[in-house]
Short mmCIF file of C-alpha atoms and ligand atoms in Angstrom, two decimals:
data_model
loop_
_atom_site.label_atom_id
_atom_site.label_comp_id
_atom_site.label_asym_id
_atom_site.label_seq_id
_atom_site.Cartn_x
_atom_site.Cartn_y
_atom_site.Cartn_z
CA MET A 168 -0.10 -0.11 0.08
CA LEU A 169 2.84 2.25 0.79
CA ASP A 170 6.62 2.10 1.69
CA LEU A 171 7.94 5.29 3.64
CA GLY A 172 11.23 3.58 3.73
CA PRO A 173 13.92 3.66 6.86
CA THR A 174 12.00 5.67 9.31
CA PRO A 175 13.18 6.90 12.58
CA LEU A 176 10.53 6.06 15.45
CA ALA A 177 7.55 9.09 15.61
CA ASN A 178 7.99 9.83 19.39
CA ARG A 179 11.50 9.46 19.75
CA VAL A 180 12.09 13.19 20.15
CA LEU A 181 15.32 13.77 21.23
CA PRO A 182 17.87 15.94 23.59
CA PRO A 183 19.97 18.50 21.72
CA GLU A 184 23.25 16.71 23.31
CA ALA A 185 22.01 13.39 21.46
CA VAL A 186 22.08 14.97 17.92
CA ASP A 187 25.36 13.25 16.67
CA GLU A 188 24.43 10.32 18.11
CA PRO A 189 23.22 7.43 16.10
CA GLU A 190 19.68 7.27 15.36
CA PRO A 191 17.85 3.94 14.81
CA THR A 192 15.74 3.94 11.91
CA PHE A 193 13.32 0.85 10.86
CA PRO A 194 11.44 -0.22 7.42
CA LEU A 195 7.93 1.47 7.42
CA ALA A 196 5.90 -0.11 5.07
CA VAL A 197 2.18 -1.05 5.08
CA VAL A 198 0.87 -4.11 3.69
CA VAL A 199 -2.97 -5.13 3.03
CA CYS A 200 -3.53 -8.92 3.57
CA GLU A 201 -5.02 -10.67 0.53
CA ARG A 202 -7.05 -12.77 2.55
CA CYS A 203 -8.70 -10.87 5.26
CA ALA A 204 -7.96 -7.52 3.83
CA LEU A 205 -6.33 -6.29 7.40
CA VAL A 206 -3.97 -3.49 6.48
CA GLN A 207 -0.81 -3.62 8.68
CA LEU A 208 2.78 -2.82 9.19
CA THR A 209 5.76 -5.21 7.68
CA GLU A 210 7.85 -4.54 10.58
CA THR A 211 6.85 -4.95 14.53
CA VAL A 212 9.31 -2.32 16.72
CA PRO A 213 9.06 -4.63 20.24
CA PRO A 214 6.44 -2.52 22.34
CA GLU A 215 8.78 -1.94 25.32
CA THR A 216 10.96 -0.10 23.22
CA LEU A 217 7.97 2.03 21.65
CA PHE A 218 6.24 2.60 25.25
CA SER A 219 7.97 1.94 28.45
CA GLU A 220 8.63 5.91 28.74
CA TYR A 221 5.90 8.07 26.76
CA VAL A 222 5.54 11.36 25.43
CA TYR A 223 2.37 11.79 24.35
CA LEU A 224 -0.31 12.95 26.97
CA SER A 225 -4.14 12.92 26.10
CA GLY A 226 -4.53 15.78 28.39
CA VAL A 227 -2.52 18.36 26.34
CA SER A 228 -5.79 19.06 23.76
CA ASP A 229 -8.44 20.54 24.99
CA THR A 230 -10.48 18.54 22.24
CA VAL A 231 -9.83 15.29 23.75
CA VAL A 232 -10.42 16.15 26.97
CA GLU A 233 -13.64 17.25 26.16
CA HIS A 234 -14.46 14.30 23.63
CA MET A 235 -13.53 11.85 26.78
CA ARG A 236 -15.32 13.64 29.70
CA THR A 237 -18.71 13.70 27.24
CA HIS A 238 -17.64 9.74 26.59
CA ALA A 239 -17.53 9.15 30.28
CA VAL A 240 -20.76 11.26 31.63
CA GLU A 241 -22.63 9.53 28.45
CA LEU A 242 -21.50 6.03 30.06
CA MET A 243 -22.28 6.76 33.69
CA ALA A 244 -25.70 7.92 32.80
CA ASP A 245 -26.85 5.02 30.30
CA LEU A 246 -25.38 2.69 32.84
CA ASP A 247 -26.41 3.80 35.99
CA LEU A 248 -22.76 3.73 37.17
CA GLY A 249 -22.09 4.22 40.73
CA PRO A 250 -19.39 2.99 43.53
CA ASP A 251 -20.05 -0.62 42.93
CA GLN A 252 -19.05 -0.65 39.51
CA LEU A 253 -15.47 -0.85 37.94
CA VAL A 254 -14.50 0.99 34.71
CA VAL A 255 -11.30 -0.52 33.52
CA GLU A 256 -9.27 1.33 31.18
CA ILE A 257 -6.40 0.36 28.93
CA ALA A 258 -3.36 2.55 28.35
CA SER A 259 -4.81 5.13 30.47
CA ASN A 260 -2.06 7.49 29.72
CA ASP A 261 -2.36 10.68 31.97
CA GLY A 262 -5.80 9.88 33.64
CA THR A 263 -7.64 12.14 31.22
CA LEU A 264 -10.60 9.50 30.40
CA LEU A 265 -10.94 7.84 33.80
CA ARG A 266 -10.78 10.98 36.13
CA PRO A 267 -14.52 11.90 35.48
CA PHE A 268 -15.60 8.51 36.47
CA HIS A 269 -13.00 8.76 39.52
CA GLU A 270 -14.08 12.37 40.44
CA ALA A 271 -18.13 10.84 40.28
CA GLY A 272 -17.14 7.95 42.83
CA VAL A 273 -17.21 5.17 40.27
CA GLY A 274 -14.53 2.59 41.20
CA VAL A 275 -11.52 2.60 38.28
CA LEU A 276 -8.36 1.17 37.64
CA GLY A 277 -5.92 2.05 35.02
CA ILE A 278 -3.36 -0.10 33.03
CA GLU A 279 -0.88 1.51 31.60
CA PRO A 280 2.73 0.79 30.36
CA ALA A 281 4.87 3.87 30.62
CA ALA A 282 6.26 4.31 33.85
CA ASN A 283 6.55 7.97 33.62
CA ILE A 284 2.87 8.85 32.65
CA ALA A 285 1.21 5.77 34.91
CA ALA A 286 2.71 7.86 37.57
CA MET A 287 0.91 11.07 36.77
CA CYS A 288 -2.05 9.03 36.72
CA ALA A 289 -0.92 7.50 40.31
CA ALA A 290 -0.53 11.39 41.53
CA ARG A 291 -4.34 12.15 40.55
CA GLY A 292 -5.41 9.58 42.67
CA ILE A 293 -6.42 7.14 40.14
CA PRO A 294 -5.23 3.51 41.11
CA THR A 295 -2.78 2.29 37.99
CA GLU A 296 -1.09 -0.84 37.31
CA VAL A 297 1.98 -0.24 35.20
CA ALA A 298 1.53 -2.87 32.30
CA PHE A 299 1.19 -4.10 28.76
CA PHE A 300 -2.43 -5.43 28.97
CA GLY A 301 -2.93 -8.64 26.89
CA ARG A 302 -4.13 -12.14 27.30
CA GLU A 303 -2.16 -12.93 30.33
CA VAL A 304 -2.65 -9.73 32.28
CA GLY A 305 -6.50 -10.21 31.36
CA GLU A 306 -6.34 -13.52 32.54
CA ARG A 307 -4.43 -12.38 35.88
CA LEU A 308 -6.38 -9.72 37.04
CA ALA A 309 -9.42 -12.36 36.12
CA ALA A 310 -7.82 -14.53 38.45
CA ASP A 311 -7.57 -11.94 41.29
CA GLY A 312 -11.17 -11.37 40.93
CA VAL A 313 -11.47 -7.89 38.90
CA ARG A 314 -14.67 -7.68 36.84
CA ALA A 315 -15.07 -4.61 35.03
CA ASP A 316 -18.68 -3.48 33.94
CA VAL A 317 -17.28 -1.08 31.37
CA VAL A 318 -13.44 -1.63 29.74
CA LEU A 319 -12.21 1.25 27.99
CA ALA A 320 -9.53 1.26 25.49
CA ASN A 321 -9.02 4.40 23.14
CA ASN A 322 -6.09 4.36 20.44
CA VAL A 323 -4.31 1.18 22.02
CA LEU A 324 -5.41 -1.85 19.73
CA ALA A 325 -3.49 -0.52 16.36
CA HIS A 326 -0.51 -0.54 18.81
CA VAL A 327 -0.67 -4.10 19.81
CA PRO A 328 1.37 -6.74 18.19
CA ASP A 329 -1.30 -9.61 19.15
CA PRO A 330 -5.07 -8.11 18.78
CA VAL A 331 -6.68 -11.27 19.32
CA GLY A 332 -4.87 -11.86 22.84
CA PHE A 333 -5.58 -8.10 23.49
CA VAL A 334 -9.68 -8.60 23.20
CA ALA A 335 -9.21 -12.07 24.64
CA GLY A 336 -7.81 -10.45 27.58
CA ILE A 337 -10.90 -7.66 27.82
CA ALA A 338 -13.02 -10.79 27.79
CA ALA A 339 -11.33 -12.16 30.68
CA ILE A 340 -11.96 -9.03 32.85
CA LEU A 341 -15.29 -8.31 31.46
CA ALA A 342 -18.31 -8.98 33.80
CA ASP A 343 -21.20 -11.15 32.02
CA ASP A 344 -23.02 -8.00 31.42
CA GLY A 345 -19.94 -5.46 31.02
CA ILE A 346 -19.39 -3.54 27.42
CA ALA A 347 -16.18 -2.64 26.32
CA ARG A 348 -16.10 0.40 23.96
CA ILE A 349 -12.77 0.30 21.94
CA GLU A 350 -12.04 3.52 19.75
CA VAL A 351 -9.42 3.05 16.95
CA PRO A 352 -8.27 5.48 14.02
CA TYR A 353 -10.66 4.14 10.67
CA VAL A 354 -8.59 2.89 7.55
CA VAL A 355 -11.37 4.17 5.19
CA ASP A 356 -10.88 7.53 6.74
CA LEU A 357 -7.13 7.12 6.17
CA VAL A 358 -7.50 6.39 3.16
CA ASP A 359 -10.35 8.95 1.83
CA ASN A 360 -8.17 11.53 3.35
CA VAL A 361 -4.63 11.12 2.72
CA GLU A 362 -3.74 10.69 6.09
CA PHE A 363 -0.73 9.04 5.54
CA ASP A 364 0.87 10.38 8.42
CA THR A 365 -0.92 8.33 10.85
CA ILE A 366 1.21 5.38 9.51
CA TYR A 367 3.69 5.30 12.16
CA HIS A 368 5.88 2.27 13.77
CA GLU A 369 3.15 2.60 16.96
CA HIS A 370 0.22 1.83 14.91
CA LEU A 371 0.93 -1.91 13.66
CA MET A 372 -2.69 -1.98 11.82
CA TYR A 373 -5.13 0.41 10.81
CA TRP A 374 -8.70 -1.23 11.25
CA SER A 375 -11.82 -1.84 9.33
CA LEU A 376 -15.25 -2.54 10.91
CA PHE A 377 -15.24 -5.79 8.65
CA ALA A 378 -11.64 -6.50 10.44
CA LEU A 379 -12.72 -5.91 13.50
CA LYS A 380 -15.67 -7.90 13.36
CA ALA A 381 -13.53 -10.87 12.43
CA LEU A 382 -11.10 -10.11 15.28
CA ALA A 383 -14.06 -9.55 17.80
CA VAL A 384 -15.03 -13.53 16.91
CA ARG A 385 -11.81 -14.84 17.11
CA ALA A 386 -11.49 -13.39 20.74
CA GLY A 387 -14.87 -14.79 21.84
CA LEU A 388 -16.92 -11.52 21.84
CA VAL A 389 -19.48 -10.17 20.10
CA LEU A 390 -19.54 -6.88 18.21
CA THR A 391 -22.43 -5.09 19.32
CA ASP A 392 -22.13 -1.66 18.25
CA VAL A 393 -20.35 1.03 16.24
CA GLU A 394 -20.10 4.60 15.98
CA ARG A 395 -18.11 6.90 13.58
CA LEU A 396 -16.53 9.97 15.27
CA PRO A 397 -14.08 12.86 14.08
CA ILE A 398 -11.48 12.72 16.67
CA HIS A 399 -8.02 12.30 15.18
CA GLY A 400 -8.83 12.49 11.96
CA GLY A 401 -11.97 9.87 11.65
CA SER A 402 -11.92 7.01 14.23
CA LEU A 403 -14.32 3.85 15.04
CA ARG A 404 -15.83 3.71 18.91
CA ILE A 405 -16.65 0.12 18.92
CA THR A 406 -18.46 -1.76 21.83
CA LEU A 407 -17.88 -5.63 22.43
CA ALA A 408 -19.76 -7.50 24.50
CA HIS A 409 -20.25 -11.63 26.00
CA ARG A 410 -24.00 -11.09 24.20
CA SER A 411 -25.54 -9.13 20.86
CA ASP A 412 -27.59 -6.31 21.16
CA PRO A 413 -30.03 -5.95 18.45
CA GLU A 414 -30.32 -2.07 18.51
CA GLY A 415 -26.68 -1.60 17.87
CA MET A 416 -26.59 -4.30 15.47
CA THR A 417 -28.49 -2.22 12.84
CA ARG A 418 -25.51 0.02 13.26
CA VAL A 419 -22.86 -2.60 12.74
CA ASP A 420 -24.47 -3.86 9.56
CA ALA A 421 -25.10 -0.67 7.96
CA LEU A 422 -21.46 0.08 8.10
CA LEU A 423 -20.36 -3.01 6.94
CA THR A 424 -22.91 -2.93 3.99
CA ASP A 425 -21.12 0.58 3.27
CA GLU A 426 -17.73 -0.93 3.64
CA ALA A 427 -18.58 -4.00 0.93
CA SER A 428 -20.20 -1.07 -1.45
CA ARG A 429 -16.67 0.55 -1.60
CA ALA A 430 -14.94 -3.19 -1.49
CA VAL A 431 -12.93 -2.20 1.88
CA HIS A 432 -12.55 -5.71 2.42
CA THR A 433 -10.57 -6.08 -0.68
CA PRO A 434 -7.21 -4.76 -1.74
CA ALA A 435 -8.63 -2.79 -4.12
CA PHE A 436 -9.50 -0.31 -1.92
CA TYR A 437 -6.17 0.57 -1.13
CA ALA A 438 -4.67 0.56 -4.75
CA GLY A 439 -3.61 4.02 -5.99
CA PHE A 440 -3.06 5.23 -2.18
CA GLY A 441 0.46 5.46 -2.47
CA GLU A 442 0.72 7.31 -5.71
CA ARG A 443 -1.71 9.85 -3.93
CA VAL A 444 0.45 10.44 -1.10
CA ARG A 445 3.64 10.74 -3.12
CA SER A 446 1.24 13.29 -5.17
CA LEU A 447 0.47 15.19 -1.92
CA GLY A 448 4.29 15.38 -1.07
CA HIS A 449 5.12 16.93 -4.01
CA GLN A 450 2.37 19.50 -3.88
CA LEU A 451 3.55 20.45 -0.52
CA ARG A 452 7.48 20.59 -1.09
CA THR A 453 6.73 23.01 -3.99
CA VAL A 454 4.64 25.14 -1.80
CA LEU A 455 7.13 25.31 1.20
CA ARG A 456 9.90 25.94 -1.20
CA LYS A 457 8.27 28.41 -3.15
CA LEU A 458 7.48 30.46 -0.01
CA ARG A 459 11.20 30.32 1.16
CA ARG A 460 12.10 31.39 -2.18
CA SER A 461 10.04 34.30 -1.69
CA GLY A 462 12.09 34.86 1.78
CA HIS A 463 9.27 33.94 3.71
CA ARG A 464 10.30 32.46 7.09
CA ILE A 465 8.25 29.11 8.23
CA ALA A 466 7.86 27.42 11.56
CA ALA A 467 5.37 24.32 12.36
CA TYR A 468 2.80 23.59 15.21
CA GLY A 469 2.52 20.11 16.63
CA ALA A 470 5.62 17.62 17.34
CA SER A 471 3.04 15.07 16.88
CA ALA A 472 3.93 11.62 15.89
CA LYS A 473 2.19 12.18 12.75
CA GLY A 474 4.06 15.15 12.24
CA ALA A 475 7.24 12.98 12.41
CA THR A 476 5.88 10.80 9.88
CA LEU A 477 5.15 13.72 7.59
CA LEU A 478 8.50 15.46 7.61
CA ASN A 479 10.44 12.23 7.54
CA GLY A 480 8.43 10.84 4.60
CA PHE A 481 8.25 14.12 2.24
CA GLY A 482 12.00 15.26 3.02
CA ILE A 483 11.02 18.33 4.73
CA ASP A 484 13.40 19.38 7.24
CA GLY A 485 15.22 22.71 8.83
CA GLU A 486 15.66 23.99 5.03
CA LEU A 487 12.29 24.40 4.67
CA VAL A 488 11.08 24.66 8.31
CA GLU A 489 12.96 26.13 11.47
CA TYR A 490 11.46 25.20 14.21
CA VAL A 491 7.97 23.31 16.00
CA VAL A 492 5.94 24.10 18.83
CA ASP A 493 4.10 22.00 20.86
CA ARG A 494 2.36 22.39 24.16
CA ALA A 495 3.34 18.91 25.56
CA HIS A 496 5.99 19.74 28.60
CA THR A 497 7.06 16.08 27.91
CA LYS A 498 8.68 17.45 24.09
CA GLN A 499 9.41 21.04 24.85
CA GLY A 500 13.27 21.88 24.63
CA LEU A 501 13.71 18.37 22.69
CA LEU A 502 14.08 17.86 18.95
CA THR A 503 11.93 16.01 16.42
CA PRO A 504 12.80 12.25 15.61
CA GLY A 505 15.05 12.37 12.24
CA THR A 506 14.56 16.13 11.59
CA HIS A 507 16.00 17.60 14.57
CA LEU A 508 13.69 20.44 14.49
CA ARG A 509 13.60 22.37 18.20
CA ILE A 510 10.17 22.09 20.24
CA HIS A 511 9.19 25.10 22.01
CA ALA A 512 6.41 26.13 23.64
CA PRO A 513 3.40 27.53 21.81
CA GLU A 514 3.82 30.97 23.19
CA HIS A 515 7.52 31.23 20.97
CA LEU A 516 5.13 31.28 17.81
CA ALA A 517 3.33 34.67 18.72
CA GLN A 518 6.39 36.14 19.70
CA ASP A 519 8.90 35.04 16.86
CA ALA A 520 6.12 35.48 14.67
CA PRO A 521 7.36 33.55 11.26
CA ASP A 522 4.87 34.05 8.12
CA PHE A 523 3.32 30.45 8.15
CA ALA A 524 2.89 28.03 10.46
CA LEU A 525 3.05 23.75 8.97
CA LEU A 526 0.00 22.53 11.06
CA LEU A 527 1.44 18.98 11.85
CA ALA A 528 -1.51 18.47 14.27
CA TRP A 529 -4.33 19.10 11.39
CA ASN A 530 -6.72 17.16 13.48
CA HIS A 531 -6.73 19.40 16.10
CA ALA A 532 -6.76 22.45 13.54
CA ASP A 533 -10.26 23.94 14.85
CA GLU A 534 -8.63 24.27 18.67
CA ILE A 535 -5.10 25.14 17.34
CA LEU A 536 -6.30 27.86 14.98
CA ALA A 537 -9.08 29.71 17.94
CA GLN A 538 -5.63 29.27 20.40
CA GLN A 539 -3.35 30.95 17.80
CA SER A 540 -5.47 34.17 17.33
CA ALA A 541 -2.71 36.31 18.42
CA PHE A 542 -0.23 34.69 15.48
CA ARG A 543 -3.13 35.06 13.42
CA ALA A 544 -4.00 38.34 14.15
CA ALA A 545 -0.30 39.64 13.15
CA GLY A 546 -0.69 38.28 9.69
CA GLY A 547 0.51 34.76 10.60
CA ARG A 548 -1.05 31.92 8.06
CA PHE A 549 -1.09 28.42 8.75
CA ILE A 550 -0.54 25.35 6.22
CA LEU A 551 -2.64 22.33 6.47
CA PRO A 552 -1.01 19.70 4.87
CA VAL A 553 -4.03 17.04 4.23
CA PRO A 554 -5.99 15.76 2.40
CA THR A 555 -4.55 18.82 0.12
CA VAL A 556 -2.44 21.67 1.05
CA ARG A 557 -4.20 24.54 2.15
CA ILE A 558 -3.45 28.05 3.29
CA VAL A 559 -5.67 29.63 6.24
P1 JHZ B 163 -1.96 14.42 18.21
C1 JHZ B 163 -0.80 10.19 18.92
O1 JHZ B 163 -0.27 10.23 17.93
C2 JHZ B 163 0.17 8.84 19.62
P2 JHZ B 163 0.11 12.24 17.53
C3 JHZ B 163 -1.03 8.01 19.79
N1 JHZ B 163 0.09 6.53 19.50
C4 JHZ B 163 -2.01 7.89 18.77
O2 JHZ B 163 -2.22 6.61 18.64
C5 JHZ B 163 -2.79 9.04 18.51
O3 JHZ B 163 -2.15 10.03 19.29
C6 JHZ B 163 -4.16 9.09 18.84
C7 JHZ B 163 0.42 19.04 20.81
N2 JHZ B 163 -0.74 20.05 20.66
O4 JHZ B 163 -2.86 14.11 18.86
C8 JHZ B 163 -0.04 17.79 21.50
C9 JHZ B 163 -0.66 21.55 21.06
O5 JHZ B 163 0.52 21.58 21.03
O6 JHZ B 163 -2.36 14.87 16.85
C10 JHZ B 163 0.62 16.64 20.67
O7 JHZ B 163 1.90 16.76 21.22
N3 JHZ B 163 -1.02 22.32 21.44
C11 JHZ B 163 -0.87 7.92 20.90
O8 JHZ B 163 1.19 12.48 18.72
C12 JHZ B 163 0.16 17.26 19.17
O9 JHZ B 163 -0.08 18.57 19.17
C13 JHZ B 163 -2.91 22.03 20.93
O10 JHZ B 163 -3.37 22.97 20.92
O11 JHZ B 163 0.13 12.28 15.78
C14 JHZ B 163 -0.87 16.55 18.73
O12 JHZ B 163 -0.72 15.23 18.45
C15 JHZ B 163 -3.22 20.77 20.62
C16 JHZ B 163 -4.60 20.12 20.62
C17 JHZ B 163 -2.40 19.39 20.56
O13 JHZ B 163 -1.25 12.97 18.27
#
């Protein structure tokens, strides 16, 4: 489907003093299975390398915080959750999603592999176990008596090398009448909107509903509902349970029919994607070079993982873009992987006033454009890179 060549790890931001040290790269190629149409990377970087120490924080984006709060409020109301119920979140990150449950007195348990981030969660009073969740951890927790009324797993399924074991682990801890909600980037949105930059080593698989349904069956759970969400460039929120739910099945069937009509379950749907990515790269480099040639200064906003793919994949480096700004304190003062652009706090943008900012976190465009009103009022413009290059 796409071969981006040897690429550094998207979240491996590095300190300036490490700039001359060798930077590990790994092949970044995406293939489509001719039998089951699962889209996946050819190379699996060990999860321990990627996630034992992590820099991405959910709580940095107001949109993500609100998205998670709304979901929590909805679940608490729909399922009438209280102190006798337990919500388990897998990859609980900084505790942004569990927090509203915890504050309302609902029982919570976070499971997070990055020790540095689990500590932030624990500091908020949210019990958190440092572990990579999978079949074994699920079975161990179940043997210890853990029965979850709700299991939440946002943006983690795409990251696990053994998705069947992962969902089987969920089945092990899920109460008989419990539900699991999994959010995952939707491969149809990725293809439709040329979101090639959401491809990086952390994302081993790119899920369609067709593939998710097969996964649920193999792991012993039933796919009972689905919702399309705009978050992160387009995601699916699926519900899994031990038993089916006729109401939700109507939505599942409707989306499966929609996918079938577009042949999402065949390699044909993915043909031509690589060419569209190459053409976008050409378009973006041409715009940036023209701006530089006419003397304009360009910075970037968002030291996101997808930004690393975009810069490295399109060969956009310090010649074209001077630096990046980002709100995450875990990234500030460090350098972007591969391209080694310095990461500053967002305030730097309005102070330094470059002419343009390449928006590497285009999925948060509304939030960032609103927040950067001072930069924009002073004449600063944003370059949005996908699905087509636009200047606003
Ligand atoms: P953002 C991450 O991808 C990695 P990334 C991960 N593997 C995953 O699956 C997806 O998320 C879902 C910053 N920012 O969300 C914060 C501001 O500075 O596009 C982030 O560093 N100011 C878990 O990294 C970056 O931009 C702001 O106002 O591609 C955005 O990263 C906002 C809103 C964000 O995800």
